[in-house]
Coordinates of N, CA and C and ligand atoms in Angstrom, one line a residue:
M841 N -37.2 31.7 -32.3 CA -37.9 31.5 -33.5 C -39.3 30.9 -33.2
Q842 N -40.2 31.3 -34.0 CA -41.6 30.8 -33.9 C -41.6 29.3 -34.2
K843 N -42.4 28.5 -33.5 CA -42.5 27.1 -33.8 C -43.4 27.0 -35.1
V844 N -42.8 26.4 -36.1 CA -43.5 26.2 -37.3 C -43.8 24.7 -37.5
K845 N -44.9 24.4 -37.9 CA -45.3 23.0 -38.1 C -45.2 22.6 -39.6
N846 N -44.5 21.5 -39.9 CA -44.5 21.0 -41.3 C -44.5 22.0 -42.4
I847 N -43.4 22.4 -42.8 CA -43.3 23.3 -43.9 C -43.5 22.6 -45.2
R848 N -44.4 22.9 -46.0 CA -44.8 22.2 -47.2 C -43.9 22.5 -48.4
C849 N -43.5 21.5 -49.1 CA -42.6 21.7 -50.3 C -43.1 20.8 -51.4
E850 N -42.7 21.2 -52.6 CA -43.0 20.3 -53.8 C -42.0 20.7 -54.9
C851 N -41.9 19.7 -55.8 CA -41.0 20.0 -57.0 C -41.8 20.9 -57.9
P852 N -41.1 21.4 -59.0 CA -41.7 22.4 -59.9 C -43.0 22.0 -60.5
C853 N -43.2 20.7 -60.8 CA -44.4 20.2 -61.4 C -45.5 19.9 -60.4
G854 N -45.1 19.8 -59.1 CA -46.1 19.5 -58.1 C -46.4 18.0 -57.8
K855 N -45.8 17.1 -58.6 CA -46.0 15.7 -58.4 C -45.4 15.2 -57.1
T856 N -44.1 15.6 -56.9 CA -43.4 15.2 -55.7 C -43.6 16.1 -54.5
K857 N -44.4 15.7 -53.5 CA -44.6 16.6 -52.4 C -43.8 16.0 -51.2
F858 N -43.3 16.9 -50.4 CA -42.6 16.5 -49.2 C -42.7 17.6 -48.2
Y859 N -42.2 17.4 -47.0 CA -42.3 18.5 -46.0 C -41.1 18.5 -45.1
L860 N -40.9 19.7 -44.4 CA -39.8 19.9 -43.5 C -40.4 20.0 -42.1
K861 N -39.8 19.3 -41.1 CA -40.2 19.4 -39.8 C -39.8 20.7 -39.0
K862 N -38.8 21.3 -39.6 CA -38.2 22.6 -39.0 C -37.8 23.5 -40.2
P863 N -37.7 24.8 -39.9 CA -37.2 25.7 -40.9 C -35.7 25.4 -41.2
P864 N -35.2 25.5 -42.5 CA -33.8 25.3 -42.8 C -33.0 26.3 -42.0
F865 N -31.7 26.0 -41.7 CA -30.9 26.8 -40.8 C -29.9 27.6 -41.6
V866 N -29.6 27.3 -42.8 CA -28.7 28.0 -43.7 C -29.3 28.2 -45.1
R867 N -29.0 29.4 -45.6 CA -29.5 29.6 -47.0 C -28.5 30.5 -47.7
F868 N -28.2 30.1 -49.0 CA -27.2 30.8 -49.8 C -27.5 30.7 -51.3
Y869 N -26.8 31.5 -52.1 CA -27.0 31.4 -53.5 C -25.8 30.7 -54.1
C870 N -26.0 29.7 -54.9 CA -24.9 28.9 -55.5 C -24.9 29.2 -57.0
H871 N -23.7 29.6 -57.5 CA -23.6 29.9 -58.9 C -22.8 28.8 -59.7
C872 N -22.7 27.6 -59.1 CA -21.9 26.5 -59.7 C -22.5 26.0 -61.0
E873 N -21.7 25.3 -61.8 CA -22.2 24.9 -63.1 C -23.3 23.8 -63.0
I874 N -23.2 23.0 -61.9 CA -24.2 21.9 -61.8 C -25.6 22.6 -61.5
C875 N -25.6 23.6 -60.6 CA -26.8 24.3 -60.3 C -27.4 25.0 -61.6
Q876 N -26.5 25.6 -62.3 CA -26.9 26.3 -63.5 C -27.5 25.4 -64.5
K877 N -26.9 24.2 -64.6 CA -27.5 23.2 -65.6 C -28.8 22.6 -65.1
L878 N -28.8 22.2 -63.8 CA -30.0 21.5 -63.3 C -31.2 22.4 -63.2
Y879 N -30.9 23.6 -62.8 CA -32.1 24.6 -62.6 C -32.3 25.5 -63.8
N880 N -31.4 25.3 -64.8 CA -31.5 26.1 -66.0 C -31.7 27.6 -65.7
S881 N -30.8 28.1 -64.7 CA -30.8 29.5 -64.4 C -29.4 29.9 -64.0
A882 N -29.2 31.2 -63.8 CA -27.9 31.7 -63.5 C -27.3 31.2 -62.2
Y883 N -28.2 31.0 -61.2 CA -27.8 30.6 -59.9 C -29.0 29.9 -59.2
N884 N -28.7 29.3 -58.1 CA -29.8 28.6 -57.3 C -29.8 29.1 -55.9
D885 N -31.0 29.3 -55.4 CA -31.3 29.7 -54.0 C -31.4 28.4 -53.2
V886 N -30.4 28.2 -52.4 CA -30.3 26.8 -51.7 C -30.5 27.0 -50.2
V887 N -31.3 26.1 -49.6 CA -31.4 26.0 -48.2 C -30.9 24.7 -47.7
V888 N -30.4 24.7 -46.4 CA -29.8 23.5 -45.8 C -30.5 23.2 -44.5
I889 N -30.8 21.9 -44.3 CA -31.5 21.4 -43.2 C -31.0 20.1 -42.8
K890 N -31.1 19.6 -41.6 CA -30.7 18.3 -41.2 C -31.6 17.3 -42.0
S891 N -31.0 16.3 -42.5 CA -31.9 15.4 -43.4 C -32.9 14.7 -42.5
K892 N -32.7 14.5 -41.2 CA -33.7 13.8 -40.4 C -35.0 14.7 -40.3
N893 N -34.9 16.0 -40.6 CA -36.1 16.9 -40.6 C -36.8 17.0 -42.0
V894 N -36.3 16.2 -42.9 CA -37.0 16.2 -44.2 C -37.8 14.9 -44.3
V895 N -39.1 15.0 -44.6 CA -40.0 13.9 -44.8 C -40.3 13.7 -46.3
L896 N -39.7 12.8 -46.9 CA -39.8 12.6 -48.4 C -40.0 11.1 -48.7
K897 N -41.1 10.8 -49.3 CA -41.3 9.4 -49.8 C -40.4 9.2 -51.0
Q898 N -39.7 8.1 -51.1 CA -38.8 7.9 -52.2 C -39.4 7.5 -53.5
N899 N -40.7 7.1 -53.5 CA -41.3 6.7 -54.8 C -41.5 7.9 -55.7
G900 N -41.2 7.8 -56.9 CA -41.4 8.9 -57.8 C -40.2 9.8 -57.9
V901 N -39.1 9.5 -57.1 CA -37.9 10.3 -57.0 C -36.7 9.4 -57.4
Q902 N -36.0 9.9 -58.4 CA -34.7 9.2 -58.8 C -33.5 9.8 -58.2
F903 N -32.6 9.0 -57.7 CA -31.4 9.6 -57.1 C -30.2 9.5 -58.1
N904 N -29.6 10.6 -58.4 CA -28.4 10.6 -59.2 C -27.3 11.2 -58.4
K905 N -26.1 10.6 -58.5 CA -25.0 11.1 -57.8 C -24.1 11.8 -58.7
Y906 N -23.8 13.1 -58.4 CA -22.9 13.9 -59.2 C -21.6 13.8 -58.4
R907 N -20.4 13.8 -59.2 CA -19.2 13.6 -58.5 C -18.8 14.8 -57.7
R908 N -19.1 16.0 -58.0 CA -18.8 17.2 -57.3 C -19.9 18.2 -57.5
P909 N -20.0 19.2 -56.8 CA -19.5 19.4 -55.4 C -20.6 19.3 -54.4
P910 N -20.4 18.8 -53.3 CA -19.6 17.6 -52.9 C -20.3 16.4 -53.3
A911 N -20.2 15.2 -52.7 CA -20.9 14.0 -53.1 C -22.3 14.1 -52.6
L912 N -23.1 14.6 -53.5 CA -24.5 14.9 -53.1 C -25.4 13.9 -53.8
D913 N -26.3 13.2 -53.1 CA -27.3 12.4 -53.8 C -28.5 13.3 -54.1
R914 N -28.6 13.5 -55.4 CA -29.6 14.5 -55.8 C -30.9 13.8 -56.2
G915 N -32.0 14.0 -55.5 CA -33.3 13.4 -55.9 C -33.9 14.3 -56.9
I916 N -34.3 13.6 -58.0 CA -34.9 14.2 -59.2 C -36.3 13.7 -59.4
C917 N -37.3 14.6 -59.6 CA -38.7 14.1 -59.8 C -38.8 13.4 -61.1
E918 N -39.4 12.2 -61.1 CA -39.5 11.4 -62.3 C -40.3 12.0 -63.4
Q919 N -41.2 12.9 -63.0 CA -42.1 13.5 -64.0 C -41.5 14.8 -64.6
C920 N -41.1 15.7 -63.8 CA -40.5 17.0 -64.4 C -39.0 17.0 -64.5
K921 N -38.4 15.9 -63.9 CA -36.9 15.8 -64.0 C -36.2 17.0 -63.3
K922 N -36.8 17.6 -62.4 CA -36.2 18.7 -61.7 C -35.8 18.3 -60.3
P923 N -34.8 18.9 -59.7 CA -34.4 18.5 -58.4 C -35.5 18.7 -57.3
V924 N -35.5 17.7 -56.4 CA -36.5 17.7 -55.3 C -35.7 18.1 -54.1
A925 N -34.7 17.3 -53.7 CA -33.8 17.6 -52.6 C -32.5 16.8 -52.8
G926 N -31.4 17.3 -52.3 CA -30.1 16.6 -52.4 C -29.7 16.2 -51.0
F927 N -29.2 15.0 -50.8 CA -28.8 14.5 -49.5 C -27.3 14.3 -49.5
F928 N -26.6 14.9 -48.4 CA -25.2 14.8 -48.2 C -25.0 13.9 -47.0
R929 N -24.3 12.8 -47.2 CA -24.2 11.8 -46.1 C -22.8 11.5 -45.7
S930 N -21.8 12.3 -46.2 CA -20.4 12.0 -46.0 C -19.9 12.2 -44.6
I931 N -20.6 13.0 -43.8 CA -20.1 13.2 -42.4 C -20.9 12.3 -41.5
P932 N -20.3 11.3 -40.8 CA -21.1 10.3 -40.0 C -21.8 11.1 -38.9
G933 N -23.1 10.7 -38.7 CA -23.9 11.3 -37.7 C -24.5 12.7 -38.0
L934 N -24.1 13.2 -39.2 CA -24.6 14.5 -39.6 C -25.1 14.4 -41.0
G935 N -26.4 14.0 -41.2 CA -26.9 14.0 -42.5 C -27.5 15.4 -42.8
L936 N -27.2 15.9 -44.0 CA -27.7 17.2 -44.4 C -28.5 17.1 -45.7
A937 N -29.5 17.9 -45.8 CA -30.2 18.0 -47.1 C -30.1 19.4 -47.6
F938 N -29.9 19.5 -49.0 CA -29.8 20.7 -49.7 C -31.0 20.8 -50.6
I939 N -31.8 21.9 -50.4 CA -33.0 22.0 -51.2 C -33.1 23.3 -51.9
N940 N -33.6 23.3 -53.1 CA -33.9 24.6 -53.8 C -35.0 25.3 -53.1
A941 N -34.7 26.6 -52.7 CA -35.7 27.3 -52.0 C -37.0 27.5 -52.7
D942 N -37.0 27.4 -54.1 CA -38.2 27.5 -54.8 C -39.2 26.4 -54.6
N943 N -38.6 25.3 -54.1 CA -39.5 24.1 -53.8 C -40.3 24.3 -52.5
I944 N -40.0 25.3 -51.7 CA -40.7 25.6 -50.5 C -41.8 26.5 -50.8
Q945 N -43.0 26.1 -50.4 CA -44.2 26.9 -50.8 C -44.3 28.3 -50.2
D946 N -43.9 28.4 -48.9 CA -44.0 29.7 -48.2 C -42.6 30.1 -47.9
K947 N -42.0 30.9 -48.8 CA -40.6 31.4 -48.7 C -40.5 32.3 -47.5
S948 N -41.6 32.9 -47.0 CA -41.4 33.8 -45.9 C -41.0 33.1 -44.6
L949 N -41.0 31.7 -44.6 CA -40.5 31.0 -43.5 C -39.0 30.8 -43.5
L950 N -38.4 31.3 -44.5 CA -36.9 31.1 -44.6 C -36.1 32.2 -44.1
T951 N -34.9 31.9 -43.6 CA -34.0 32.9 -43.1 C -33.4 33.6 -44.3
P952 N -32.9 34.8 -44.2 CA -32.2 35.5 -45.3 C -31.0 34.8 -45.8
P953 N -30.7 34.8 -47.1 CA -29.4 34.2 -47.6 C -28.2 34.8 -47.0
L954 N -27.1 34.0 -46.8 CA -25.9 34.5 -46.2 C -24.9 35.0 -47.2
G955 N -25.0 34.6 -48.4 CA -24.0 35.1 -49.4 C -24.1 34.3 -50.7
H956 N -23.2 34.6 -51.6 CA -23.1 33.9 -52.9 C -21.8 33.1 -53.0
I957 N -21.9 31.8 -53.4 CA -20.7 31.0 -53.6 C -20.6 30.6 -55.1
F958 N -19.4 30.1 -55.4 CA -19.0 29.8 -56.8 C -19.3 31.0 -57.7
Y959 N -19.0 32.2 -57.1 CA -19.3 33.5 -57.8 C -18.4 33.6 -59.1
H960 N -17.2 32.9 -59.1 CA -16.4 33.0 -60.3 C -17.0 32.4 -61.5
R961 N -18.1 31.6 -61.3 CA -18.9 31.0 -62.4 C -20.1 31.8 -62.7
K962 N -20.2 33.0 -62.2 CA -21.5 33.7 -62.3 C -21.8 34.0 -63.8
K963 N -23.1 33.9 -64.1 CA -23.6 34.2 -65.4 C -24.2 35.6 -65.4
E964 N -24.5 36.1 -64.2 CA -25.2 37.4 -64.0 C -24.4 38.1 -62.9
Y965 N -24.2 39.4 -63.1 CA -23.6 40.2 -62.1 C -24.7 40.4 -61.0
I966 N -24.3 40.3 -59.8 CA -25.3 40.5 -58.7 C -25.0 41.7 -57.9
G967 N -25.9 42.6 -57.8 CA -25.6 43.9 -57.2 C -26.1 44.0 -55.8
D968 N -26.3 42.9 -55.1 CA -26.8 43.0 -53.7 C -25.6 43.2 -52.7
E969 N -25.9 43.3 -51.5 CA -24.9 43.6 -50.4 C -24.3 42.4 -49.9
L970 N -24.8 41.2 -50.3 CA -24.3 40.0 -49.6 C -22.8 39.7 -50.0
P971 N -22.1 39.0 -49.1 CA -20.7 38.6 -49.5 C -20.7 37.6 -50.7
K972 N -19.6 37.8 -51.5 CA -19.5 36.9 -52.7 C -18.2 36.1 -52.6
F973 N -18.2 34.8 -52.8 CA -17.0 34.0 -52.6 C -16.7 33.3 -54.0
K974 N -15.5 33.5 -54.4 CA -15.0 33.0 -55.6 C -14.0 31.8 -55.4
G975 N -14.0 30.9 -56.3 CA -13.0 29.8 -56.2 C -13.7 28.5 -55.6
Y976 N -13.3 27.4 -56.1 CA -14.0 26.1 -55.7 C -13.8 25.9 -54.2
W977 N -12.6 25.9 -53.7 CA -12.4 25.6 -52.3 C -12.9 26.7 -51.4
R978 N -12.7 27.9 -51.7 CA -13.2 29.0 -50.9 C -14.7 28.9 -50.7
S979 N -15.4 28.5 -51.8 CA -16.8 28.4 -51.8 C -17.3 27.2 -50.9
Q980 N -16.6 26.0 -51.1 CA -16.9 24.9 -50.3 C -16.7 25.1 -48.8
I981 N -15.5 25.8 -48.5 CA -15.2 26.0 -47.1 C -16.2 27.0 -46.5
K982 N -16.6 27.9 -47.3 CA -17.6 28.9 -46.8 C -18.9 28.2 -46.4
V983 N -19.4 27.3 -47.2 CA -20.6 26.6 -46.9 C -20.5 25.8 -45.6
C984 N -19.3 25.1 -45.5 CA -19.1 24.3 -44.3 C -19.0 25.2 -43.0
H985 N -18.4 26.4 -43.2 CA -18.3 27.3 -42.1 C -19.7 27.8 -41.7
W986 N -20.5 28.2 -42.6 CA -21.9 28.6 -42.3 C -22.6 27.5 -41.5
I987 N -22.5 26.3 -42.0 CA -23.2 25.2 -41.4 C -22.7 25.0 -40.0
M988 N -21.4 24.9 -39.8 CA -20.8 24.6 -38.5 C -21.2 25.7 -37.5
I989 N -21.2 27.0 -37.9 CA -21.5 28.1 -37.0 C -23.0 28.0 -36.6
K990 N -23.9 27.7 -37.5 CA -25.3 27.6 -37.2 C -25.6 26.4 -36.3
L991 N -24.9 25.3 -36.6 CA -25.1 24.1 -35.7 C -24.6 24.4 -34.3
L992 N -23.5 25.1 -34.2 CA -22.9 25.4 -32.9 C -23.8 26.3 -32.0
I993 N -24.4 27.3 -32.7 CA -25.2 28.2 -31.9 C -26.6 27.8 -31.7
S994 N -27.1 26.7 -32.4 CA -28.5 26.3 -32.3 C -28.7 25.5 -31.1
Ligands
ZN192 ZN1 -42.0 17.2 -60.6
ZN193 ZN1 -24.4 24.8 -57.0

């Protein structure tokens, strides 16, 4: 992969700016109710990166913890109230960040999505070729699986 320097990101209103030191290594579409509510859309285009590669100043960002799925600290911009980045810290030694791909300014730097999860919650039928996973646990396990495989081969 090409060496990319500091991928620029911002929240929808542009007030909260941050950057990534590396390209995210997993990308998928999430159809869960939390994403639908937070993003006010049928599904969310999500990228995953190690949290140590996310450079985000905490001022101007509020952190709200939603009980599921999973225990994610979701950073919300104080101005537009939209998600900035979510941090998952439940696995010791492996901090992960989940970011809405729309917050990344140059989406051409992203890898293609691997599939759709929480598809049983879909509000829109998706006609693409990507695999679709239904069910809470199957969706959770699939994301863990994608992350573990990419971490092992990287
Ligand atoms: Zn904002
Ligand atoms: Zn979701």
